[in-house]
mmCIF file of C-alpha atoms in Angstrom:
data_model
loop_
_atom_site.group_PDB
_atom_site.id
_atom_site.type_symbol
_atom_site.label_atom_id
_atom_site.label_comp_id
_atom_site.label_asym_id
_atom_site.label_seq_id
_atom_site.Cartn_x
_atom_site.Cartn_y
_atom_site.Cartn_z
ATOM 1 C CA ASP F 262 123.935 76.589 137.218
ATOM 2 C CA ALA F 263 121.850 77.498 134.200
ATOM 3 C CA ASP F 264 119.165 79.747 135.896
ATOM 4 C CA VAL F 265 116.113 78.204 134.707
ATOM 5 C CA THR F 266 112.739 79.138 136.087
ATOM 6 C CA GLN F 267 109.316 77.474 135.422
ATOM 7 C CA THR F 268 105.916 78.895 136.069
ATOM 8 C CA PRO F 269 103.395 77.790 137.534
ATOM 9 C CA ARG F 270 105.196 75.650 140.375
ATOM 10 C CA ASN F 271 101.721 73.813 140.599
ATOM 11 C CA ARG F 272 98.506 73.490 138.942
ATOM 12 C CA ILE F 273 95.435 71.774 139.241
ATOM 13 C CA THR F 274 93.077 72.100 136.017
ATOM 14 C CA LYS F 275 90.118 70.206 134.848
ATOM 15 C CA THR F 276 89.872 67.919 131.884
ATOM 16 C CA GLY F 277 89.439 69.661 128.526
ATOM 17 C CA LYS F 278 90.988 73.321 129.633
ATOM 18 C CA ARG F 279 93.739 74.659 128.023
ATOM 19 C CA ILE F 280 97.155 75.185 129.811
ATOM 20 C CA MET F 281 100.483 76.752 129.449
ATOM 21 C CA LEU F 282 103.511 76.192 131.157
ATOM 22 C CA GLU F 283 106.292 78.717 130.941
ATOM 23 C CA CYS F 284 109.956 78.256 131.110
ATOM 24 C CA SER F 285 112.690 80.968 131.060
ATOM 25 C CA GLN F 286 116.312 81.047 131.175
ATOM 26 C CA THR F 287 118.698 83.825 131.959
ATOM 27 C CA LYS F 288 122.194 82.377 130.340
ATOM 28 C CA GLY F 289 121.308 82.768 126.664
ATOM 29 C CA HIS F 290 121.479 79.188 125.868
ATOM 30 C CA ASP F 291 120.143 78.100 122.329
ATOM 31 C CA ARG F 292 119.107 74.629 123.204
ATOM 32 C CA MET F 293 115.897 74.201 125.318
ATOM 33 C CA TYR F 294 113.997 70.839 126.202
ATOM 34 C CA TRP F 295 110.627 69.934 127.893
ATOM 35 C CA TYR F 296 110.366 66.662 129.622
ATOM 36 C CA ARG F 297 107.564 64.892 131.476
ATOM 37 C CA GLN F 298 108.092 62.511 134.560
ATOM 38 C CA ASP F 299 105.933 59.688 135.367
ATOM 39 C CA PRO F 300 106.414 57.328 138.596
ATOM 40 C CA GLY F 301 108.655 54.429 137.556
ATOM 41 C CA LEU F 302 109.117 55.823 133.873
ATOM 42 C CA GLY F 303 112.109 58.393 134.258
ATOM 43 C CA LEU F 304 111.848 61.314 132.266
ATOM 44 C CA ARG F 305 110.705 61.391 128.627
ATOM 45 C CA LEU F 306 111.145 64.077 126.192
ATOM 46 C CA ILE F 307 108.340 66.014 124.821
ATOM 47 C CA TYR F 308 109.667 68.697 122.510
ATOM 48 C CA TYR F 309 113.043 70.435 121.821
ATOM 49 C CA SER F 310 114.258 73.622 120.364
ATOM 50 C CA PHE F 311 117.446 74.618 119.231
ATOM 51 C CA ASP F 312 116.619 78.273 118.588
ATOM 52 C CA VAL F 313 113.274 80.325 117.939
ATOM 53 C CA LYS F 314 112.743 78.944 114.404
ATOM 54 C CA ASP F 315 113.949 75.335 115.226
ATOM 55 C CA ILE F 316 111.315 73.178 116.973
ATOM 56 C CA ASN F 317 111.362 69.370 117.115
ATOM 57 C CA LYS F 318 108.973 66.681 118.480
ATOM 58 C CA GLY F 319 110.180 64.450 121.040
ATOM 59 C CA GLU F 320 108.938 60.843 121.795
ATOM 60 C CA ILE F 321 105.785 61.796 123.613
ATOM 61 C CA SER F 322 104.432 64.954 121.684
ATOM 62 C CA ASP F 323 100.937 64.028 121.064
ATOM 63 C CA GLY F 324 98.610 66.389 122.819
ATOM 64 C CA TYR F 325 101.063 69.062 123.501
ATOM 65 C CA SER F 326 102.371 72.014 121.363
ATOM 66 C CA VAL F 327 105.069 74.584 122.159
ATOM 67 C CA SER F 328 106.280 78.006 121.279
ATOM 68 C CA ARG F 329 109.676 79.448 121.432
ATOM 69 C CA GLN F 330 108.724 83.033 121.977
ATOM 70 C CA ALA F 331 112.466 84.343 122.208
ATOM 71 C CA GLN F 332 115.730 82.892 122.986
ATOM 72 C CA ALA F 333 114.969 82.839 126.505
ATOM 73 C CA LYS F 334 111.417 81.516 126.772
ATOM 74 C CA PHE F 335 110.061 77.960 125.835
ATOM 75 C CA SER F 336 106.357 77.617 126.715
ATOM 76 C CA LEU F 337 104.698 74.041 126.658
ATOM 77 C CA SER F 338 100.841 74.039 125.983
ATOM 78 C CA LEU F 339 98.092 71.416 126.739
ATOM 79 C CA GLU F 340 95.322 72.395 124.374
ATOM 80 C CA SER F 341 92.689 70.283 125.816
ATOM 81 C CA ALA F 342 94.110 68.654 129.036
ATOM 82 C CA ILE F 343 93.151 65.203 129.890
ATOM 83 C CA PRO F 344 93.800 63.220 133.416
ATOM 84 C CA ASN F 345 96.604 60.768 131.872
ATOM 85 C CA GLN F 346 98.705 63.962 131.329
ATOM 86 C CA THR F 347 98.906 64.514 135.088
ATOM 87 C CA ALA F 348 102.749 64.648 135.621
ATOM 88 C CA LEU F 349 105.675 66.430 136.553
ATOM 89 C CA TYR F 350 107.079 68.652 133.934
ATOM 90 C CA PHE F 351 110.626 69.861 133.414
ATOM 91 C CA CYS F 352 112.232 72.435 131.278
ATOM 92 C CA ALA F 353 116.096 72.047 130.634
ATOM 93 C CA ILE F 354 118.432 74.007 128.795
ATOM 94 C CA ALA F 355 121.767 72.329 127.241
ATOM 95 C CA THR F 356 125.100 74.170 127.549
ATOM 96 C CA ASP F 357 127.756 74.264 124.891
ATOM 97 C CA THR F 358 129.289 71.185 126.782
ATOM 98 C CA ASP F 359 126.253 69.280 126.009
ATOM 99 C CA THR F 360 125.128 69.199 129.532
ATOM 100 C CA GLN F 361 121.419 69.764 130.665
ATOM 101 C CA TYR F 362 120.212 71.866 133.476
ATOM 102 C CA PHE F 363 116.780 71.638 134.702
ATOM 103 C CA GLY F 364 114.192 74.054 136.243
ATOM 104 C CA PRO F 365 112.483 73.358 139.364
ATOM 105 C CA GLY F 366 109.659 71.479 137.603
ATOM 106 C CA THR F 367 105.809 72.191 137.269
ATOM 107 C CA ARG F 368 103.462 69.788 138.957
ATOM 108 C CA LEU F 369 100.533 69.407 136.806
ATOM 109 C CA THR F 370 97.117 67.892 137.907
ATOM 110 C CA VAL F 371 94.258 67.153 135.538
ATOM 111 C CA LEU F 372 90.841 66.388 137.267
ATOM 112 C CA ALA B 365 117.456 52.733 119.923
ATOM 113 C CA GLN B 366 119.449 53.510 122.915
ATOM 114 C CA THR B 367 118.372 52.406 126.374
ATOM 115 C CA VAL B 368 119.575 52.843 129.947
ATOM 116 C CA THR B 369 119.023 50.359 132.612
ATOM 117 C CA GLN B 370 119.252 50.465 136.269
ATOM 118 C CA SER B 371 118.439 47.493 137.736
ATOM 119 C CA GLN B 372 118.333 48.570 141.720
ATOM 120 C CA PRO B 373 115.245 50.195 142.550
ATOM 121 C CA GLU B 374 116.718 51.036 146.015
ATOM 122 C CA MET B 375 119.658 51.060 147.862
ATOM 123 C CA SER B 376 120.243 51.613 151.636
ATOM 124 C CA VAL B 377 123.415 52.730 153.062
ATOM 125 C CA GLN B 378 124.336 53.961 156.561
ATOM 126 C CA GLU B 379 125.803 57.484 157.228
ATOM 127 C CA ALA B 380 129.677 57.610 156.387
ATOM 128 C CA GLU B 381 129.504 54.395 154.343
ATOM 129 C CA THR B 382 129.952 53.753 150.636
ATOM 130 C CA VAL B 383 127.268 52.731 148.152
ATOM 131 C CA THR B 384 127.436 52.169 144.491
ATOM 132 C CA LEU B 385 124.685 52.466 142.145
ATOM 133 C CA SER B 386 124.371 50.426 138.749
ATOM 134 C CA CYS B 387 123.888 51.473 135.258
ATOM 135 C CA THR B 388 124.328 50.083 132.274
ATOM 136 C CA TYR B 389 123.211 51.295 128.643
ATOM 137 C CA ASP B 390 123.079 50.210 124.931
ATOM 138 C CA THR B 391 123.966 52.477 122.157
ATOM 139 C CA SER B 392 125.670 52.185 118.628
ATOM 140 C CA GLU B 393 127.292 55.720 118.895
ATOM 141 C CA SER B 394 130.943 55.906 119.804
ATOM 142 C CA ASP B 395 130.827 59.480 121.121
ATOM 143 C CA TYR B 396 128.395 60.366 123.784
ATOM 144 C CA TYR B 397 128.028 61.582 127.072
ATOM 145 C CA LEU B 398 126.739 60.025 130.466
ATOM 146 C CA PHE B 399 125.231 61.701 133.379
ATOM 147 C CA TRP B 400 124.004 60.975 136.921
ATOM 148 C CA TYR B 401 121.293 63.331 138.283
ATOM 149 C CA LYS B 402 119.876 63.340 141.588
ATOM 150 C CA GLN B 403 116.478 64.153 142.452
ATOM 151 C CA PRO B 404 115.668 64.822 146.447
ATOM 152 C CA PRO B 405 112.140 64.914 147.834
ATOM 153 C CA SER B 406 112.190 68.754 146.547
ATOM 154 C CA ARG B 407 111.963 67.331 143.073
ATOM 155 C CA GLN B 408 114.512 69.250 141.620
ATOM 156 C CA MET B 409 116.810 67.365 138.987
ATOM 157 C CA ILE B 410 120.575 68.062 139.971
ATOM 158 C CA LEU B 411 123.423 67.191 138.002
ATOM 159 C CA VAL B 412 125.897 65.235 139.917
ATOM 160 C CA ILE B 413 128.429 64.003 137.489
ATOM 161 C CA ARG B 414 129.155 64.113 133.892
ATOM 162 C CA GLN B 415 131.274 61.559 131.822
ATOM 163 C CA GLU B 416 132.515 61.893 128.282
ATOM 164 C CA ALA B 417 132.823 58.578 126.475
ATOM 165 C CA TYR B 418 135.963 59.684 124.859
ATOM 166 C CA LYS B 419 137.806 60.068 128.161
ATOM 167 C CA GLN B 420 139.165 57.017 129.731
ATOM 168 C CA GLN B 421 139.466 58.740 133.031
ATOM 169 C CA ASN B 422 136.906 58.188 135.301
ATOM 170 C CA ALA B 423 134.939 61.432 136.524
ATOM 171 C CA THR B 424 135.197 62.650 140.079
ATOM 172 C CA GLU B 425 133.083 65.275 142.121
ATOM 173 C CA ASN B 426 133.886 65.497 145.808
ATOM 174 C CA ARG B 427 132.543 62.276 147.209
ATOM 175 C CA PHE B 428 130.868 61.209 144.052
ATOM 176 C CA SER B 429 132.735 59.127 141.476
ATOM 177 C CA VAL B 430 132.157 57.037 138.707
ATOM 178 C CA ASN B 431 133.424 53.810 137.420
ATOM 179 C CA PHE B 432 133.270 53.930 133.498
ATOM 180 C CA GLN B 433 133.465 50.771 131.613
ATOM 181 C CA LYS B 434 132.906 51.522 127.993
ATOM 182 C CA ALA B 435 133.324 48.063 126.485
ATOM 183 C CA ALA B 436 130.941 46.680 129.031
ATOM 184 C CA LYS B 437 128.627 49.779 128.531
ATOM 185 C CA SER B 438 128.698 50.233 132.422
ATOM 186 C CA PHE B 439 128.575 53.446 134.147
ATOM 187 C CA SER B 440 128.037 53.216 137.992
ATOM 188 C CA LEU B 441 127.958 55.899 140.692
ATOM 189 C CA LYS B 442 129.826 55.608 143.977
ATOM 190 C CA ILE B 443 129.048 57.760 146.718
ATOM 191 C CA SER B 444 131.527 57.987 149.435
ATOM 192 C CA ASP B 445 131.055 59.161 153.150
ATOM 193 C CA SER B 446 127.182 58.993 152.485
ATOM 194 C CA GLN B 447 125.496 61.806 154.250
ATOM 195 C CA LEU B 448 121.638 62.290 155.216
ATOM 196 C CA GLY B 449 121.497 64.775 152.350
ATOM 197 C CA ASP B 450 122.362 62.410 149.769
ATOM 198 C CA ALA B 451 119.037 60.407 150.142
ATOM 199 C CA ALA B 452 117.346 60.898 146.881
ATOM 200 C CA MET B 453 116.374 59.247 143.803
ATOM 201 C CA TYR B 454 119.255 58.894 141.322
ATOM 202 C CA PHE B 455 119.072 58.861 137.607
ATOM 203 C CA CYS B 456 121.472 57.568 134.946
ATOM 204 C CA ALA B 457 121.182 59.250 131.811
ATOM 205 C CA LEU B 458 122.900 59.255 128.336
ATOM 206 C CA SER B 459 122.971 61.413 125.460
ATOM 207 C CA TYR B 460 124.687 62.015 122.019
ATOM 208 C CA MET B 461 124.499 64.505 119.205
ATOM 209 C CA THR B 462 123.297 63.329 115.967
ATOM 210 C CA THR B 463 120.737 64.581 113.401
ATOM 211 C CA ASP B 464 117.853 62.528 114.929
ATOM 212 C CA SER B 465 118.755 62.771 118.612
ATOM 213 C CA TRP B 466 120.167 66.252 119.195
ATOM 214 C CA GLY B 467 121.611 65.894 122.412
ATOM 215 C CA LYS B 468 118.161 64.649 124.102
ATOM 216 C CA LEU B 469 118.638 62.634 127.345
ATOM 217 C CA GLN B 470 117.500 59.200 127.711
ATOM 218 C CA PHE B 471 116.975 58.284 131.323
ATOM 219 C CA GLY B 472 117.021 55.092 133.378
ATOM 220 C CA ALA B 473 114.008 54.372 135.792
ATOM 221 C CA GLY B 474 116.169 55.579 138.740
ATOM 222 C CA THR B 475 117.433 54.144 141.717
ATOM 223 C CA GLN B 476 115.981 55.343 145.426
ATOM 224 C CA VAL B 477 118.891 55.766 147.864
ATOM 225 C CA VAL B 478 117.910 55.569 151.574
ATOM 226 C CA VAL B 479 120.828 56.978 154.051
ATOM 227 C CA THR B 480 120.149 55.722 157.675
ATOM 228 C CA PRO B 481 121.816 57.595 160.846
#
């Protein structure tokens, strides 16, 4: 268990609003990831970070940005939310055995 | 590009029986990791089992075991003595460390496991 927390757990927002999803971990792992889950599509990678100064785009980064404020914190932002960003969002960390552990997820609804 | 395919959208099993979930994958890498994750209705993604491609021995975790066939690029999950708490969506996933992938997980579409009393 990698003790990954996400806030908020649920969020409803309106089109055009800026929203930030936060992720924190307590075990000091360097690698952190943000994934999006849509029904029937599994999880897809949005962004990943290997340390505070190393941030990389995943396969579906358009419309999203991230910030690695500290080793323990990795935030995902939607600058101007749109309805097709309605999804379940997961933060994950990777251990030194290349195993990823996930936070509890944030269910985001954009109206 | 790497792909992960789960061809069974849903599998049903009775309590105490055994069910096997299929997963095939495609990668040109020789060193990689394979995983099964479980997602119950609580939506939490829970690691079930992990397999390193260089290890020939199949991984086991209590009632969960895998059949890893590297040449066939197959990675099936067997759940023995099924319990009601095993009901969930199960995802197969692949990862490897290269300069362009950096350990990101590639997921299959999932298999829903239904456990009947």
